[in-house]
mmCIF file of C-alpha atoms and ligand atoms in Angstrom:
data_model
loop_
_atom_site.group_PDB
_atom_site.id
_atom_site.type_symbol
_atom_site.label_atom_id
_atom_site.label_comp_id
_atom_site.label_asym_id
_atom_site.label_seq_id
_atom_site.Cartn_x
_atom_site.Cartn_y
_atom_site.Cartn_z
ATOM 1 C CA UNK N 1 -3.072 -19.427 14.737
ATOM 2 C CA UNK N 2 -4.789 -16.813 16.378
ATOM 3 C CA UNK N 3 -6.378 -13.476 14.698
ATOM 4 C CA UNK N 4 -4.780 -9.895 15.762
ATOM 5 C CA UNK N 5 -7.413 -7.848 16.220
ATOM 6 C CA UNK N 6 -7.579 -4.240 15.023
ATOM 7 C CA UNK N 7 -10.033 -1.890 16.636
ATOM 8 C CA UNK N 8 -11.493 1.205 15.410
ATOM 9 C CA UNK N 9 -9.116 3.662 17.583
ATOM 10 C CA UNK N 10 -5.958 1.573 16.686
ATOM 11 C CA UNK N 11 -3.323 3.629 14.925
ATOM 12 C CA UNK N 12 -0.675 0.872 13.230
ATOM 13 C CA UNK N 13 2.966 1.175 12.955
ATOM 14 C CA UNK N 14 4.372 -1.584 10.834
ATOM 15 C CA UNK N 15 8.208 -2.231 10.472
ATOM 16 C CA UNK N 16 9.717 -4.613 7.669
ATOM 17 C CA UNK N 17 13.275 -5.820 7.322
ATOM 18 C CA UNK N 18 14.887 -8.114 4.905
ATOM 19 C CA UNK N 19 12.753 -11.230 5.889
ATOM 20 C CA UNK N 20 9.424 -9.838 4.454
ATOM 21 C CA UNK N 21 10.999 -9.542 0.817
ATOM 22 C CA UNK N 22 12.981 -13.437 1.435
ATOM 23 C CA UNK N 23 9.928 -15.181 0.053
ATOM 24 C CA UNK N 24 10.503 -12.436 -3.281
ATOM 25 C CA UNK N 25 13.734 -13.909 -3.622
ATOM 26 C CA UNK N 26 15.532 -11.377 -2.201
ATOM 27 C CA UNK N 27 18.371 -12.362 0.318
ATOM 28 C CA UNK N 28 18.496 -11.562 3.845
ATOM 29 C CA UNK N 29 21.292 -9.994 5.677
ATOM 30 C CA UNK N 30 22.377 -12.515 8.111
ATOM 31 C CA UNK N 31 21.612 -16.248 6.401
ATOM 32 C CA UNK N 32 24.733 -17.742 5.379
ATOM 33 C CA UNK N 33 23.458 -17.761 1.830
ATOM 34 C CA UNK N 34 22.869 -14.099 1.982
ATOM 35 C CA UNK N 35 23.740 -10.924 0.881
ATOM 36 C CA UNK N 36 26.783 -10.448 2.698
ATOM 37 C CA UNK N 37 28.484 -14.140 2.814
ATOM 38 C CA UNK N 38 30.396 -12.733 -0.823
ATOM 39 C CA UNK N 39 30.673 -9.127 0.154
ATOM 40 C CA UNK N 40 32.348 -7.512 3.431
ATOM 41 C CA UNK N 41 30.040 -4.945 4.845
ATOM 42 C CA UNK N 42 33.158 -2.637 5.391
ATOM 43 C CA UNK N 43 33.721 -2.898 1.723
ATOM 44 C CA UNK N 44 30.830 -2.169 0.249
ATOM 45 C CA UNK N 45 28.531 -0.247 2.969
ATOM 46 C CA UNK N 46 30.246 2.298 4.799
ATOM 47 C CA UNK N 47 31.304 6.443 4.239
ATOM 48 C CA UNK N 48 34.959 4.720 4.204
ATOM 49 C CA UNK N 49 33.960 1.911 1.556
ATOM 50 C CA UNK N 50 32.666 5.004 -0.649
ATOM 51 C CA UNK N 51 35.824 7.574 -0.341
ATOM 52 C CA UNK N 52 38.323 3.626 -0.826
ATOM 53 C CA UNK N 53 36.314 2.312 -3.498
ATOM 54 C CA UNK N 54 33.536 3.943 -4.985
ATOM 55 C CA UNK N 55 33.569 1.655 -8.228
ATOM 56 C CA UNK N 56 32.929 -0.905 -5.997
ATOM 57 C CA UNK N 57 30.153 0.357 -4.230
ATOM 58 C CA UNK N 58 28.377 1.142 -7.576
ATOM 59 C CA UNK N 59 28.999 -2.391 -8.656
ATOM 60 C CA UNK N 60 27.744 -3.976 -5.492
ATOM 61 C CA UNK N 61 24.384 -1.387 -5.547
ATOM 62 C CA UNK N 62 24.004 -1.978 -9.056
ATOM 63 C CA UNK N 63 23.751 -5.997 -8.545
ATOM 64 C CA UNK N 64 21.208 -5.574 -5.621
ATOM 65 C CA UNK N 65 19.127 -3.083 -8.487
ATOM 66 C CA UNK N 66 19.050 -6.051 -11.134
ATOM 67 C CA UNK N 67 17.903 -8.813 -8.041
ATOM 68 C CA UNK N 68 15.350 -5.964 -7.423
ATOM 69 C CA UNK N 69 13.807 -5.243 -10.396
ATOM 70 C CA UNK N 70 13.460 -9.168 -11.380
ATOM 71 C CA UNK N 71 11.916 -9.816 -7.784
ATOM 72 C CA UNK N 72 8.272 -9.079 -7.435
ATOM 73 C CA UNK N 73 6.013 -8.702 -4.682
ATOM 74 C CA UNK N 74 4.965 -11.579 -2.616
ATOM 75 C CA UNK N 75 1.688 -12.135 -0.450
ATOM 76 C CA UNK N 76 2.915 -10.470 2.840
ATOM 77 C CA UNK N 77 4.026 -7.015 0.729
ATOM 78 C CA UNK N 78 0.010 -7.394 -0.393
ATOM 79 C CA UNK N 79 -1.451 -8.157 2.982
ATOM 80 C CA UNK N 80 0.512 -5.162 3.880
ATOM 81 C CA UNK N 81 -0.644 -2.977 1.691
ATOM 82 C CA UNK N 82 -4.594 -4.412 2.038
ATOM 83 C CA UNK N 83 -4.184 -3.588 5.394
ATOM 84 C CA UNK N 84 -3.315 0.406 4.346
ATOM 85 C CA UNK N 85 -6.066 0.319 2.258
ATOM 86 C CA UNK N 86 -8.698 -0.828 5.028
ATOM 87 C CA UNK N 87 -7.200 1.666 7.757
ATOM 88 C CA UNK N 88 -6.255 5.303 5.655
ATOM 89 C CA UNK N 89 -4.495 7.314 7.843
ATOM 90 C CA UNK N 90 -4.300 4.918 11.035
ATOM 91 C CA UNK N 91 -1.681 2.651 9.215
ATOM 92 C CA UNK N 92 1.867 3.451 8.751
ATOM 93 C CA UNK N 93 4.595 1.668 7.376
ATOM 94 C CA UNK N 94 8.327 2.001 8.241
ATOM 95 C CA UNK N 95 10.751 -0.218 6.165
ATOM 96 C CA UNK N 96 14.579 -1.191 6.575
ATOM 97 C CA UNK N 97 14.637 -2.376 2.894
ATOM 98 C CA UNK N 98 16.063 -0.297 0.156
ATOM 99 C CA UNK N 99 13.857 -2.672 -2.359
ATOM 100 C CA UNK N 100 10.563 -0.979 -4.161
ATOM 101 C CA UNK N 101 8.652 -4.325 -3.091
ATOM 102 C CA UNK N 102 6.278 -2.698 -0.919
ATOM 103 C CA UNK N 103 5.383 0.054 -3.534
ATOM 104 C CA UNK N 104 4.852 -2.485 -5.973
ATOM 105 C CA UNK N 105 2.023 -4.317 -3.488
ATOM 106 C CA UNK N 106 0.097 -0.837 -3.156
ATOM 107 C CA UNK N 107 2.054 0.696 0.003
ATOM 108 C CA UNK N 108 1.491 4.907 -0.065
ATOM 109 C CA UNK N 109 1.822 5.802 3.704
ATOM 110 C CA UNK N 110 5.952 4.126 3.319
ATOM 111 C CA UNK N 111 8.875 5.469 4.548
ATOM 112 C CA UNK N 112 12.751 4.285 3.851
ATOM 113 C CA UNK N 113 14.694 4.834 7.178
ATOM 114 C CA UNK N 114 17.952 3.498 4.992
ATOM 115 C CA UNK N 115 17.378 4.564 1.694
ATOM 116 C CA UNK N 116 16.253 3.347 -1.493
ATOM 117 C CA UNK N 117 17.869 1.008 -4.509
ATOM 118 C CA UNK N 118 16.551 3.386 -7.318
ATOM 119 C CA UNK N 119 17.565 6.738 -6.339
ATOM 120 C CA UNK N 120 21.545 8.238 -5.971
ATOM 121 C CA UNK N 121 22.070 11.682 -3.974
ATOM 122 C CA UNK N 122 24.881 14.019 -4.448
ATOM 123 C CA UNK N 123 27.548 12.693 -2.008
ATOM 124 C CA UNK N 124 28.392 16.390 -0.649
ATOM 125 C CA UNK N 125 24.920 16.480 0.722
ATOM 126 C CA UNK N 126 24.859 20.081 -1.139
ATOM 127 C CA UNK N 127 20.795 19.877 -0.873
ATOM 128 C CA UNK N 128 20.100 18.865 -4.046
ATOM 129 C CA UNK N 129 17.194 16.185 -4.218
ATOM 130 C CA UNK N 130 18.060 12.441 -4.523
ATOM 131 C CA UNK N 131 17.531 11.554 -8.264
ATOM 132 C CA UNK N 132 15.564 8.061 -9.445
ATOM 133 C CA UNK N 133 18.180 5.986 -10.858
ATOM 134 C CA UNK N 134 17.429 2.497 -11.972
ATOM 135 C CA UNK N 135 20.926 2.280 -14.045
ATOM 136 C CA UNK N 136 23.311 -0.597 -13.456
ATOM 137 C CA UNK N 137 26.767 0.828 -13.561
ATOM 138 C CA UNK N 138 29.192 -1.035 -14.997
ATOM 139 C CA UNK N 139 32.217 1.285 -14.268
ATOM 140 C CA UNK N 140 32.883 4.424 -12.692
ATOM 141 C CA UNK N 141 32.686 6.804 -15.770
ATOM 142 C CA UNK N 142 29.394 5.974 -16.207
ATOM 143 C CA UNK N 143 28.005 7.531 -12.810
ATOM 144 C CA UNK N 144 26.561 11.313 -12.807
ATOM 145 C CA UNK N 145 27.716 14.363 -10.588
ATOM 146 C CA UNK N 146 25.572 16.656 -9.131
ATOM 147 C CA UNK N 147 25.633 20.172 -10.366
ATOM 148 C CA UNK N 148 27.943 21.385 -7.622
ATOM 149 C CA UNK N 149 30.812 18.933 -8.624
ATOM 150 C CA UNK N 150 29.994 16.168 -5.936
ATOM 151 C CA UNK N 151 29.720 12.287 -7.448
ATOM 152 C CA UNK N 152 26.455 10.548 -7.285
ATOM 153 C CA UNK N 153 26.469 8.286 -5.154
ATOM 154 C CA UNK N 154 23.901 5.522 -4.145
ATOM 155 C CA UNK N 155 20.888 6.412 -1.770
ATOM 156 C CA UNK N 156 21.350 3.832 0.803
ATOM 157 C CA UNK N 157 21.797 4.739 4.584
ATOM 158 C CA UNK N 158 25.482 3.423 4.886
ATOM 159 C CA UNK N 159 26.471 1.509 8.532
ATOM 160 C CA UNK N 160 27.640 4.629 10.649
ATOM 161 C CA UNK N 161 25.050 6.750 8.969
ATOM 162 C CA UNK N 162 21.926 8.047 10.332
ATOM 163 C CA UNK N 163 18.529 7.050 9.340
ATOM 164 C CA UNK N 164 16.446 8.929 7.021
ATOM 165 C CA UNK N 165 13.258 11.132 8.945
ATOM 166 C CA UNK N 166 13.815 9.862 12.305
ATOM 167 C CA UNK N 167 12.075 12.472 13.854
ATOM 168 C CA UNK N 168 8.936 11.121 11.663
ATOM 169 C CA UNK N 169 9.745 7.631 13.128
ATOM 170 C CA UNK N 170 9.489 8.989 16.871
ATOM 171 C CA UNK N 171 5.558 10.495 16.036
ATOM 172 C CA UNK N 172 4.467 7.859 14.218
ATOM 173 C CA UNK N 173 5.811 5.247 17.201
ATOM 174 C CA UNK N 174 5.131 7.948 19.563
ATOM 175 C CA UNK N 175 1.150 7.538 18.348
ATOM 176 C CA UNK N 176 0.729 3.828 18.080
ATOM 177 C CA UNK N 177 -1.356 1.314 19.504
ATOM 178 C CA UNK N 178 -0.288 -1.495 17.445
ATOM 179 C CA UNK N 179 3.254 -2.052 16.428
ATOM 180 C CA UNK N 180 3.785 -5.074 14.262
ATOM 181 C CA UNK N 181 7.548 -5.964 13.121
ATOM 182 C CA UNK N 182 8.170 -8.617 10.503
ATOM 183 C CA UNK N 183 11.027 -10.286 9.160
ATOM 184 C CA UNK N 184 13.850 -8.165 10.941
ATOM 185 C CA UNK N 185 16.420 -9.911 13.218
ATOM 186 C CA UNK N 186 16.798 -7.303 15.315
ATOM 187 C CA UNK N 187 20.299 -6.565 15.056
ATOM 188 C CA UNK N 188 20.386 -3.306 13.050
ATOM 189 C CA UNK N 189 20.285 -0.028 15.613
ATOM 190 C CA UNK N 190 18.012 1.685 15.682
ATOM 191 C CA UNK N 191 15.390 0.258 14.018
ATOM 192 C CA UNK N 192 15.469 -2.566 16.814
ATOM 193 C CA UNK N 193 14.723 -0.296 19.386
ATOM 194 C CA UNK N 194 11.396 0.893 17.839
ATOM 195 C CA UNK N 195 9.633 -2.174 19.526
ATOM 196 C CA UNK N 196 11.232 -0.776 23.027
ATOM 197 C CA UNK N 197 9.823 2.717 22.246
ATOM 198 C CA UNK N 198 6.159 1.435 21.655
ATOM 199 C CA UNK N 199 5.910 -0.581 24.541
ATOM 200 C CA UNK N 200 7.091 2.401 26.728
ATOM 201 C CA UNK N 201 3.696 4.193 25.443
ATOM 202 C CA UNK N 202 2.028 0.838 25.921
ATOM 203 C CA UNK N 203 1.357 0.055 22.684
ATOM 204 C CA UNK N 204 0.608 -4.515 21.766
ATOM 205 C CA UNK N 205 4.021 -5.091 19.948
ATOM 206 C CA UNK N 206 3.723 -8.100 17.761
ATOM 207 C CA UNK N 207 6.716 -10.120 15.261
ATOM 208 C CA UNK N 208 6.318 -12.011 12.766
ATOM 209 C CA UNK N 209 8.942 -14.352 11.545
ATOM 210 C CA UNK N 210 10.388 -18.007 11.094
ATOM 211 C CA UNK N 211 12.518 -17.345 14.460
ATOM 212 C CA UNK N 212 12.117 -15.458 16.945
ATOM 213 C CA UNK N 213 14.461 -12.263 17.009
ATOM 214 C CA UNK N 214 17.028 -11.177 19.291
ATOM 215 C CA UNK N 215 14.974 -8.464 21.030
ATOM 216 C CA UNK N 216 11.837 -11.286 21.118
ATOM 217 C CA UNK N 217 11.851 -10.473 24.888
ATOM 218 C CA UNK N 218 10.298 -6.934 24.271
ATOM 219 C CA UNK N 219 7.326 -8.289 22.266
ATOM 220 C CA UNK N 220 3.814 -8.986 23.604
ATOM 221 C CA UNK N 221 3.323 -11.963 20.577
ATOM 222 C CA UNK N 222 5.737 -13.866 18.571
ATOM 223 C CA UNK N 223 3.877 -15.400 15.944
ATOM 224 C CA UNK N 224 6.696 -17.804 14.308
ATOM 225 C CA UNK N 225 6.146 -18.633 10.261
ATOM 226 C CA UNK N 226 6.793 -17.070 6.879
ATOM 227 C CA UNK N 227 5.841 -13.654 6.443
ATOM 228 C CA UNK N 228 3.895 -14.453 3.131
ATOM 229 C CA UNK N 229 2.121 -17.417 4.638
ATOM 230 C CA UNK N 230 1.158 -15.635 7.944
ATOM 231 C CA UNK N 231 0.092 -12.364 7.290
ATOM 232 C CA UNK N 232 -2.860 -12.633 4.303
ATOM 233 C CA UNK N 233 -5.913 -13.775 7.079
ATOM 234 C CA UNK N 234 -3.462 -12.289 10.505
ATOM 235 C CA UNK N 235 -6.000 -9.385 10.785
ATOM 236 C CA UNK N 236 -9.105 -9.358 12.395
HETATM 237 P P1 NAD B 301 18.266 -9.448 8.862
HETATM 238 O O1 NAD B 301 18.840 -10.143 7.664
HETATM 239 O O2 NAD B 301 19.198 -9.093 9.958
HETATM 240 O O3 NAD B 301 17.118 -10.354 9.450
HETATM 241 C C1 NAD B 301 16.199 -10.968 8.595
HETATM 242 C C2 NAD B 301 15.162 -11.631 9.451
HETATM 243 O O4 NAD B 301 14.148 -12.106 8.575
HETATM 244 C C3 NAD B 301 15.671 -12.807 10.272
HETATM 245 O O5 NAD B 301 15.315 -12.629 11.614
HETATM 246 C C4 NAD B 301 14.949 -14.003 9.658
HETATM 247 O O6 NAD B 301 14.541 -14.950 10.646
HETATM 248 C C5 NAD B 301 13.729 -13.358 9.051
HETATM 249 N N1 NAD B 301 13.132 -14.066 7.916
HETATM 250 C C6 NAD B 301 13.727 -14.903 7.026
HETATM 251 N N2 NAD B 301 12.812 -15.366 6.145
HETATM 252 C C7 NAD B 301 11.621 -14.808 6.488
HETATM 253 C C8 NAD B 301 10.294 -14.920 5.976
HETATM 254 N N3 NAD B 301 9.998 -15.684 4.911
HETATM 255 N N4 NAD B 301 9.303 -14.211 6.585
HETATM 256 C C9 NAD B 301 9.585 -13.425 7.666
HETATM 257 N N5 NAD B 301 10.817 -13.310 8.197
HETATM 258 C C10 NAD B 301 11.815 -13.987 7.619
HETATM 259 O O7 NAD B 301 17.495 -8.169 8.306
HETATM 260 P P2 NAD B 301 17.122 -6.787 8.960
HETATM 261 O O8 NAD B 301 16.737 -6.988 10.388
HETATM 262 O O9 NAD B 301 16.202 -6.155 8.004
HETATM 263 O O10 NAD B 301 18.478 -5.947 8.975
HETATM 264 C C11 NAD B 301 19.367 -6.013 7.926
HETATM 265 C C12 NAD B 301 19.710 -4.712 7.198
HETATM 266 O O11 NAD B 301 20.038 -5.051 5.849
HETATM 267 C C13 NAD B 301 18.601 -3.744 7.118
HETATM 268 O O12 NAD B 301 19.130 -2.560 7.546
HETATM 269 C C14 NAD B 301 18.231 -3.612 5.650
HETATM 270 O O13 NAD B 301 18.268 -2.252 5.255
HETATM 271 C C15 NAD B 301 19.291 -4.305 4.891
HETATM 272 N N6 NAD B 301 18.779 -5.247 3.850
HETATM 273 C C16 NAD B 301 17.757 -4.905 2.991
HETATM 274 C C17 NAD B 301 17.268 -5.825 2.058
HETATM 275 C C18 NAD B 301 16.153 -5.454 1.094
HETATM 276 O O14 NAD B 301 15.965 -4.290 0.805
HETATM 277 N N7 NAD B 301 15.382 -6.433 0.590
HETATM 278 C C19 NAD B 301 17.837 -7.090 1.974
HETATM 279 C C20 NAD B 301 18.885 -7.399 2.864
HETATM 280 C C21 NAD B 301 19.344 -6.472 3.794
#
């Protein structure tokens, strides 16, 4: 497989989704085996699954926190984060997954467009800052409120929400030269449109994956394989 080269005046948006943290152990979104073939995303991921069922919410949040915290790091997180370390500034990394994975590996210049497993926010949205919370909840009565009365609930960006600092997204796309995406299907607005933004400002827009993705069209290489066995060596 060919190198990717990276030049001195490259700038380097990488985006993850679930398929970079597969190899961890941590399930996917759309395989059959994955994280939704037991739960309905209506039930357990939405502003109307919350005000139905919050109980359930917690319960389905806190299972994803103990899969989390057992899973650790695999080689792509750390190629990732080698790959910070090498370019400073120039690199920065946008993920879809709520998992602390790419922390673990070394990743500073991260950002969580849909949240994060272990922190809760005040569900009024009163302004008070989310809260790290690694507790599995195992009923209702067990989860905080915030000082103005609201429940804590968890930090993820729910289906119907909007993504966390999207107006970072757009300068840090807006600036690249290099956009790499890995292990995302590209089925999740609008994190599947990033690829579409870069190429407008003519950045090289590469994935990296075991199949290509359903906006594959829009990128300049498809390099097909597992995210941990492809990206340690990818850069030149
Ligand atoms: P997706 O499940 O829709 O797509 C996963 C993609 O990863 C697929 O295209 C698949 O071919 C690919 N893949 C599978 N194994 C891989 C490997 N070893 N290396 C590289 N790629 C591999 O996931 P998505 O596009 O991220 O969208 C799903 C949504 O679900 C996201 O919004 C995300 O927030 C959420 N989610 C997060 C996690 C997590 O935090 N680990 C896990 C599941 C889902």
């Amino acid at each position: 497989m060919s190198k990717i080269p990276i030049d001195s005046s490259d700038q380097v948006f990488v985006l993850t989704g679930a398929g970079i943290s597969a190899e961890s152990g941590l399930p996917t979104f759309r395989a059959s085996d994955g994280l939704w073939a037991d739960s309905r995303v209506e039930d357990v991921c939405t502003p109307d699954a919350w005000q139905r069922d919050p109980e359930r919410v917690w319960a389905f949040y806190s299972a994803r926190r103990a899969a989390g915290a057992a899973a650790q790091p695999n080689p792509a997180h750390i190629a990732l984060a080698e790959l910070e370390a090498r370019l400073g500034e120039r690199f920065f990394l946008c993920t879809q997954n709520v998992d602390d994975l790419h922390e673990r590996a070394g990743s500073r210049r991260l950002l969580h467009m849909h949240g994060e497993l272990n922190k809760a926010r005040c569900e009024n949205e009163c302004g008070a800052p989310p809260l790290t919370d690694r507790r599995i909840y195992q009923t209702l009565n067990e989860v905080g409120r915030c000082p103005c009365g609201g429940r804590m609930r968890p930090h993820i960006v729910f289906f119907g929400e909007v993504p966390l600092q999207i107006e970072r997204i757009h300068r840090e796309i807006d600036r690249a030269t290099l956009m790499l995406v890995v292990g995302s299907s590209g089925s999740v607005y609008p994190a599947a449109n990033f690829v579409h933004w870069a190429r407008r400002n003519g950045a090289r827009t590469v994935y990296i994956g075991p199949e290509p993705p359903l906006n594959a069209e829009a990128f300049t290489h498809v390099v097909e394989g597992k995210a941990g066995e492809v990206l340690p060596g990818l850069f030149e």
